[in-house]
Short mmCIF file of C-alpha atoms in Angstrom, two decimals:
data_model
loop_
_atom_site.label_atom_id
_atom_site.label_comp_id
_atom_site.label_asym_id
_atom_site.label_seq_id
_atom_site.Cartn_x
_atom_site.Cartn_y
_atom_site.Cartn_z
CA MET W 192 -77.75 5.05 -31.91
CA SER W 193 -79.38 1.84 -31.01
CA GLU W 194 -79.88 0.80 -27.28
CA VAL W 195 -77.40 -2.10 -28.13
CA THR W 196 -74.70 0.05 -29.30
CA ARG W 197 -75.10 2.60 -26.44
CA SER W 198 -74.83 -0.19 -23.91
CA LEU W 199 -71.72 -1.64 -25.90
CA LEU W 200 -70.06 1.72 -25.83
CA GLN W 201 -70.86 2.14 -22.04
CA ARG W 202 -69.33 -1.24 -21.31
CA TRP W 203 -66.08 -0.37 -23.22
CA GLY W 204 -65.94 2.93 -21.43
CA ALA W 205 -66.22 1.41 -18.00
CA SER W 206 -63.67 -1.26 -18.81
CA PHE W 207 -61.22 1.42 -20.16
CA ARG W 208 -61.58 3.49 -16.94
CA ARG W 209 -61.03 0.47 -14.67
CA GLY W 210 -57.87 -0.49 -16.42
CA ALA W 211 -56.61 3.15 -16.37
CA ASP W 212 -57.43 3.37 -12.79
CA PHE W 213 -55.63 0.07 -11.93
CA ASP W 214 -52.64 1.49 -13.96
CA SER W 215 -52.54 4.84 -12.14
CA TRP W 216 -52.95 3.10 -8.76
CA GLY W 217 -49.85 0.77 -9.61
CA GLN W 218 -52.08 -2.43 -9.73
CA LEU W 219 -50.17 -3.66 -12.80
CA VAL W 220 -51.58 -7.32 -12.92
CA GLU W 221 -55.08 -5.98 -12.72
CA ALA W 222 -54.40 -3.21 -15.29
CA ILE W 223 -52.89 -5.64 -17.82
CA ASP W 224 -55.75 -8.05 -17.42
CA GLU W 225 -58.28 -5.40 -18.02
CA TYR W 226 -56.53 -3.93 -20.96
CA GLN W 227 -56.14 -7.32 -22.61
CA ILE W 228 -59.78 -8.17 -22.09
CA LEU W 229 -61.02 -4.91 -23.50
CA ALA W 230 -58.51 -5.20 -26.44
CA ARG W 231 -59.90 -8.69 -27.34
CA HIS W 232 -63.54 -7.30 -27.24
CA LEU W 233 -62.42 -4.43 -29.42
CA GLN W 234 -60.52 -6.58 -31.81
CA LYS W 235 -63.76 -8.81 -32.06
CA GLU W 236 -65.89 -5.97 -33.05
CA ALA W 237 -63.29 -4.41 -35.46
CA GLN W 238 -63.06 -7.72 -37.29
CA ALA W 239 -66.89 -8.51 -37.29
CA GLN W 240 -68.32 -9.34 -40.55
CA HIS W 241 -72.00 -8.97 -39.89
CA ASN W 242 -74.22 -6.47 -41.48
CA ASN W 243 -76.13 -5.23 -38.31
CA SER W 244 -73.22 -3.38 -36.99
CA GLU W 245 -73.59 0.33 -36.63
CA PHE W 246 -69.99 1.00 -37.08
CA THR W 247 -68.59 2.00 -40.54
CA GLU W 248 -65.39 0.32 -41.86
CA GLU W 249 -63.46 3.51 -40.81
CA GLN W 250 -64.72 3.39 -37.42
CA LYS W 251 -63.90 -0.33 -37.13
CA LYS W 252 -60.36 0.60 -38.07
CA THR W 253 -60.20 3.17 -35.38
CA ILE W 254 -61.58 0.60 -32.79
CA GLY W 255 -58.81 -1.72 -34.06
CA LYS W 256 -56.17 0.88 -33.59
CA ILE W 257 -57.46 1.62 -29.86
CA ALA W 258 -57.07 -2.16 -29.30
CA THR W 259 -53.52 -2.06 -30.57
CA CYS W 260 -52.74 0.79 -28.17
CA LEU W 261 -54.27 -1.12 -25.30
CA GLU W 262 -51.88 -3.99 -26.12
CA LEU W 263 -48.95 -1.70 -26.45
CA ARG W 264 -49.68 -0.27 -22.96
CA SER W 265 -50.12 -3.82 -21.55
CA ALA W 266 -46.83 -4.79 -23.18
CA ALA W 267 -45.13 -1.61 -21.56
CA LEU W 268 -46.31 -2.66 -18.13
CA GLN W 269 -44.84 -6.14 -18.46
CA SER W 270 -41.36 -5.02 -19.78
CA THR W 271 -38.59 -3.49 -17.81
CA GLN W 272 -36.54 -2.73 -20.93
CA SER W 273 -39.01 -0.78 -23.11
CA GLN W 274 -37.37 2.13 -24.67
CA GLU W 275 -40.35 3.77 -26.20
CA GLU W 276 -42.96 2.49 -23.94
CA PHE W 277 -46.69 3.47 -24.55
CA LYS W 278 -47.48 5.72 -21.56
CA LEU W 279 -50.59 6.06 -19.44
CA GLU W 280 -51.00 9.60 -20.35
CA ASP W 281 -50.89 8.70 -24.11
CA LEU W 282 -53.51 6.06 -23.51
CA LYS W 283 -55.96 8.31 -21.62
CA LYS W 284 -56.07 10.35 -24.94
CA LEU W 285 -57.98 7.54 -26.48
CA GLU W 286 -60.82 7.46 -23.91
CA PRO W 287 -62.93 10.35 -25.52
CA ILE W 288 -62.28 8.65 -28.87
CA LEU W 289 -63.71 5.47 -27.90
CA LYS W 290 -66.57 7.17 -26.19
CA ASN W 291 -67.49 9.17 -29.30
CA ILE W 292 -66.55 6.68 -31.83
CA LEU W 293 -69.70 7.18 -33.88
CA THR W 294 -68.87 10.91 -34.51
CA TYR W 295 -65.04 10.79 -34.23
CA ASN W 296 -63.61 12.00 -37.66
CA LYS W 297 -60.11 13.36 -36.94
CA GLU W 298 -56.79 11.71 -37.60
CA PHE W 299 -55.84 9.11 -35.06
CA PRO W 300 -53.20 10.58 -32.67
CA PHE W 301 -50.90 7.66 -32.77
CA ASP W 302 -49.03 5.87 -35.83
CA VAL W 303 -50.39 2.39 -35.20
CA GLN W 304 -52.27 -0.30 -37.19
CA PRO W 305 -55.07 -2.67 -36.15
CA VAL W 306 -53.92 -6.01 -35.24
CA PRO W 307 -54.03 -8.76 -38.02
CA LEU W 308 -57.49 -10.37 -38.65
CA ARG W 309 -57.33 -13.00 -36.05
CA ARG W 310 -58.93 -13.55 -32.67
CA ILE W 311 -57.36 -14.50 -29.36
CA LEU W 312 -59.98 -15.88 -27.07
CA ALA W 313 -60.54 -14.23 -23.77
CA PRO W 314 -60.49 -16.48 -20.59
CA GLY W 315 -63.60 -18.80 -20.55
CA GLU W 316 -64.76 -17.62 -24.07
CA GLU W 317 -63.64 -20.80 -25.77
CA GLU W 318 -66.08 -22.98 -23.62
CA HIS W 319 -68.97 -21.64 -25.74
CA LEU W 320 -67.39 -22.85 -29.04
CA GLU W 321 -67.96 -26.20 -30.73
CA PHE W 322 -64.92 -28.50 -30.21
CA GLU W 323 -64.17 -29.49 -33.74
CA GLU W 324 -60.40 -30.16 -33.27
CA ASP W 325 -60.03 -33.39 -35.09
CA GLU W 326 -62.70 -32.93 -37.94
CA GLU W 327 -61.59 -29.18 -38.60
CA GLU W 328 -57.89 -29.56 -38.56
CA GLY W 329 -57.33 -32.58 -40.71
CA GLY W 330 -55.23 -30.99 -43.45
CA ALA W 331 -55.57 -27.51 -42.22
CA GLY W 332 -51.88 -27.26 -42.12
CA ALA W 333 -51.02 -30.09 -44.70
CA GLY W 334 -47.93 -29.16 -46.67
CA SER W 335 -46.97 -26.32 -44.64
CA PRO W 336 -43.31 -25.74 -44.20
CA ASP W 337 -41.27 -27.15 -41.21
CA SER W 338 -40.32 -23.62 -39.96
CA PHE W 339 -43.04 -21.14 -38.83
CA PRO W 340 -43.33 -17.50 -39.82
CA ALA W 341 -42.92 -14.93 -37.13
CA ARG W 342 -46.42 -14.11 -36.00
CA VAL W 343 -45.44 -11.99 -32.96
CA PRO W 344 -42.17 -11.70 -31.14
CA GLY W 345 -43.62 -13.01 -27.95
CA THR W 346 -44.03 -11.21 -24.73
CA LEU W 347 -41.11 -12.87 -22.76
CA LEU W 348 -39.80 -10.84 -19.74
CA PRO W 349 -36.28 -10.61 -18.42
CA ARG W 350 -34.94 -12.24 -15.44
CA LEU W 351 -35.81 -10.87 -12.02
CA PRO W 352 -33.13 -8.71 -10.26
CA ALA W 353 -31.13 -10.91 -7.77
CA GLU W 354 -32.22 -10.70 -4.17
CA PRO W 355 -30.17 -12.18 -1.36
CA GLY W 356 -31.56 -15.64 -0.27
CA MET W 357 -34.14 -15.56 -3.11
CA THR W 358 -34.36 -18.19 -5.87
CA ALA W 359 -35.17 -17.26 -9.39
CA LEU W 360 -36.38 -19.91 -11.83
CA THR W 361 -35.92 -20.23 -15.62
CA ILE W 362 -37.98 -22.72 -17.45
CA ARG W 363 -36.80 -23.77 -20.90
CA VAL W 364 -39.76 -24.90 -22.90
CA GLU W 365 -38.14 -27.40 -25.21
CA LYS W 366 -40.93 -29.26 -27.12
CA ILE W 367 -44.43 -30.59 -26.97
CA GLY W 368 -45.63 -33.85 -28.28
CA LEU W 369 -48.85 -33.79 -30.30
CA LYS W 370 -50.21 -36.40 -32.64
CA ASP W 371 -50.99 -33.75 -35.27
CA ALA W 372 -47.94 -31.51 -34.69
CA GLY W 373 -47.50 -31.02 -38.31
CA GLN W 374 -50.91 -29.34 -38.75
CA CYS W 375 -50.59 -26.64 -36.10
CA ILE W 376 -50.43 -23.21 -37.57
CA ASP W 377 -48.47 -20.38 -35.81
CA PRO W 378 -48.36 -22.23 -32.59
CA TYR W 379 -47.03 -20.63 -29.33
CA ILE W 380 -47.47 -21.20 -25.65
CA THR W 381 -48.81 -18.87 -22.97
CA VAL W 382 -47.20 -19.27 -19.68
CA SER W 383 -48.93 -18.01 -16.47
CA VAL W 384 -48.65 -18.59 -12.72
CA LYS W 385 -51.91 -18.94 -10.77
CA ASP W 386 -53.03 -19.51 -7.34
CA LEU W 387 -55.55 -22.20 -6.23
CA ASN W 388 -58.43 -19.84 -7.30
CA GLY W 389 -56.90 -19.30 -10.76
CA ILE W 390 -55.79 -15.76 -10.06
CA ASP W 391 -52.63 -14.53 -11.77
CA LEU W 392 -49.55 -14.16 -9.44
CA THR W 393 -47.31 -12.83 -12.22
CA PRO W 394 -47.67 -11.25 -15.52
CA VAL W 395 -48.71 -13.53 -18.32
CA GLN W 396 -46.02 -14.28 -21.01
CA ASP W 397 -46.25 -15.65 -24.60
CA THR W 398 -43.49 -17.45 -26.30
CA PRO W 399 -42.68 -16.55 -29.92
CA VAL W 400 -44.15 -18.73 -32.51
CA ALA W 401 -42.55 -22.29 -32.46
CA SER W 402 -39.19 -22.63 -34.18
CA ARG W 403 -39.91 -25.98 -36.12
CA LYS W 404 -41.96 -29.05 -36.12
CA GLU W 405 -40.63 -32.60 -36.58
CA ASP W 406 -42.67 -35.78 -36.57
CA THR W 407 -45.04 -35.68 -33.38
CA TYR W 408 -43.24 -32.66 -31.90
CA VAL W 409 -43.53 -28.95 -32.11
CA HIS W 410 -40.12 -27.35 -30.86
CA PHE W 411 -39.82 -24.02 -29.01
CA ASN W 412 -36.44 -24.04 -27.18
CA VAL W 413 -37.15 -20.76 -25.33
CA ASP W 414 -36.51 -19.65 -21.86
CA ILE W 415 -39.18 -18.43 -19.61
CA GLU W 416 -37.97 -16.31 -16.66
CA LEU W 417 -40.58 -16.65 -13.79
CA GLN W 418 -41.56 -13.21 -12.56
CA LYS W 419 -41.64 -14.09 -9.00
CA HIS W 420 -39.01 -15.65 -6.64
CA VAL W 421 -39.69 -19.35 -5.77
CA GLU W 422 -39.84 -18.38 -2.05
CA LYS W 423 -42.59 -15.87 -2.66
CA LEU W 424 -45.06 -18.12 -4.53
CA THR W 425 -48.11 -18.93 -2.40
CA LYS W 426 -48.91 -22.37 -1.36
CA GLY W 427 -50.77 -24.19 -4.06
CA ALA W 428 -49.63 -22.19 -6.81
CA ALA W 429 -48.95 -23.76 -10.32
CA VAL W 430 -47.06 -22.61 -13.56
CA PHE W 431 -49.60 -23.10 -16.50
CA PHE W 432 -48.69 -23.72 -20.07
CA GLU W 433 -51.40 -23.25 -22.70
CA PHE W 434 -50.59 -24.50 -26.37
CA LYS W 435 -52.27 -22.14 -28.72
CA HIS W 436 -52.62 -22.19 -32.65
CA TYR W 437 -54.33 -20.42 -35.35
CA LYS W 438 -57.52 -21.74 -36.94
CA PRO W 439 -57.82 -20.30 -40.37
CA LYS W 440 -61.39 -21.42 -40.95
CA LYS W 441 -62.68 -19.61 -38.07
CA ARG W 442 -59.92 -16.74 -37.93
CA PHE W 443 -59.15 -16.95 -34.47
CA THR W 444 -56.31 -18.30 -32.12
CA SER W 445 -57.43 -21.13 -29.95
CA THR W 446 -56.06 -23.11 -27.07
CA LYS W 447 -55.49 -26.75 -28.08
CA CYS W 448 -54.34 -28.24 -24.69
CA PHE W 449 -52.66 -27.16 -21.61
CA ALA W 450 -50.22 -28.43 -18.88
CA PHE W 451 -49.26 -27.30 -15.47
CA MET W 452 -46.33 -27.69 -13.06
CA GLU W 453 -46.98 -27.53 -9.34
CA MET W 454 -44.56 -26.26 -6.68
CA ASP W 455 -43.23 -29.59 -5.46
CA GLU W 456 -42.05 -30.24 -9.18
CA ILE W 457 -39.70 -27.22 -9.18
CA LYS W 458 -36.40 -28.79 -9.23
CA PRO W 459 -33.22 -28.35 -11.34
CA GLY W 460 -33.15 -30.43 -14.53
CA PRO W 461 -35.37 -31.80 -17.09
CA ILE W 462 -39.06 -32.69 -16.52
CA VAL W 463 -41.95 -33.81 -18.72
CA ILE W 464 -45.54 -33.06 -17.76
CA GLU W 465 -48.93 -34.44 -18.95
CA LEU W 466 -51.18 -32.52 -21.40
CA TYR W 467 -54.88 -32.00 -20.53
CA LYS W 468 -57.92 -31.18 -22.63
CA LYS W 469 -59.13 -27.73 -23.08
CA PRO W 470 -60.80 -25.48 -21.63
CA THR W 471 -57.93 -24.63 -19.47
CA ASP W 472 -58.97 -25.41 -15.77
CA PHE W 473 -56.74 -22.99 -13.64
CA LYS W 474 -58.36 -24.33 -10.52
CA ARG W 475 -57.35 -27.88 -11.33
CA LYS W 476 -60.77 -29.34 -10.43
CA LYS W 477 -61.95 -31.10 -13.64
CA LEU W 478 -58.92 -32.44 -15.48
CA GLN W 479 -59.08 -34.72 -18.57
CA LEU W 480 -55.94 -36.09 -20.12
CA LEU W 481 -55.55 -35.19 -23.78
CA THR W 482 -54.43 -38.48 -24.90
CA LYS W 483 -53.47 -41.89 -23.62
CA LYS W 484 -50.35 -41.78 -25.91
CA PRO W 485 -46.99 -40.95 -24.43
CA LEU W 486 -47.05 -37.44 -25.55
CA TYR W 487 -45.90 -34.64 -23.13
CA LEU W 488 -44.60 -31.11 -22.78
CA HIS W 489 -40.78 -31.31 -22.16
CA LEU W 490 -39.26 -28.58 -19.98
CA HIS W 491 -35.80 -28.11 -18.30
CA GLN W 492 -35.49 -26.04 -15.07
CA THR W 493 -32.72 -24.08 -13.88
CA LEU W 494 -32.70 -22.51 -10.45
CA HIS W 495 -30.57 -19.21 -9.66
CA LYS W 496 -29.91 -18.94 -5.96
CA GLU W 497 -28.37 -15.64 -4.64
#
């Protein structure tokens, strides 16, 4: 085993243990973040095409399956309705497999498959990529159908239980205006609530793939149930909307632009908010508008007061 591979396995093991520790302590937001970051790193290695990898194709497949299990556990932590949720004790069975991946030759303990061959970028990772949006995407989706195939069902969560004196917020994501809307492949929106330091205040949710595209709009028409009552949100918090789409040439899912809504904008009825250039700036320090054209994210808010 090379020093590079030994170091890689140690980092994976440490990340796995951090996630499991957070999970067992009931720190669910931290556990979800750790699981998702590790899953992305494992997916990246499982899908790597380079020749200097020490992992065989069969080992890469096992690594991909572990990534799938991390995603399943992460989804179970975010769901209140999961019937066959992936339990922590199930996940812990995978730690020795990951640690001994170079010698593991038994049947994988769970009936799962590696995720499809596409990357979802970890936070901040996209800053290191070349920004080739306009050149690369010209015609990438030309001639594609008006309706999108189902990539994933999304990770939307149910409305919070009612609490006396508390206000729940439903945000309907109606549509987003983009000059090249027709060329976006498998587009969806990641919704998160961050404090001024960019720290998650609620579980992150992904919409399903958009329902249709029309002229300069990508239509979603889905409801996001905010996972914290409005009164419990910290001062300076904001709801972020990251528009993501698949890039076939590079085989990863990329953030195209983002928008956010601050607390003083929470009020019943329709609202349109501006779009900003990537990378997503959760601290809202260096914002650049995506375009000077009148293209926005269209939302509709409903407040549920008990």
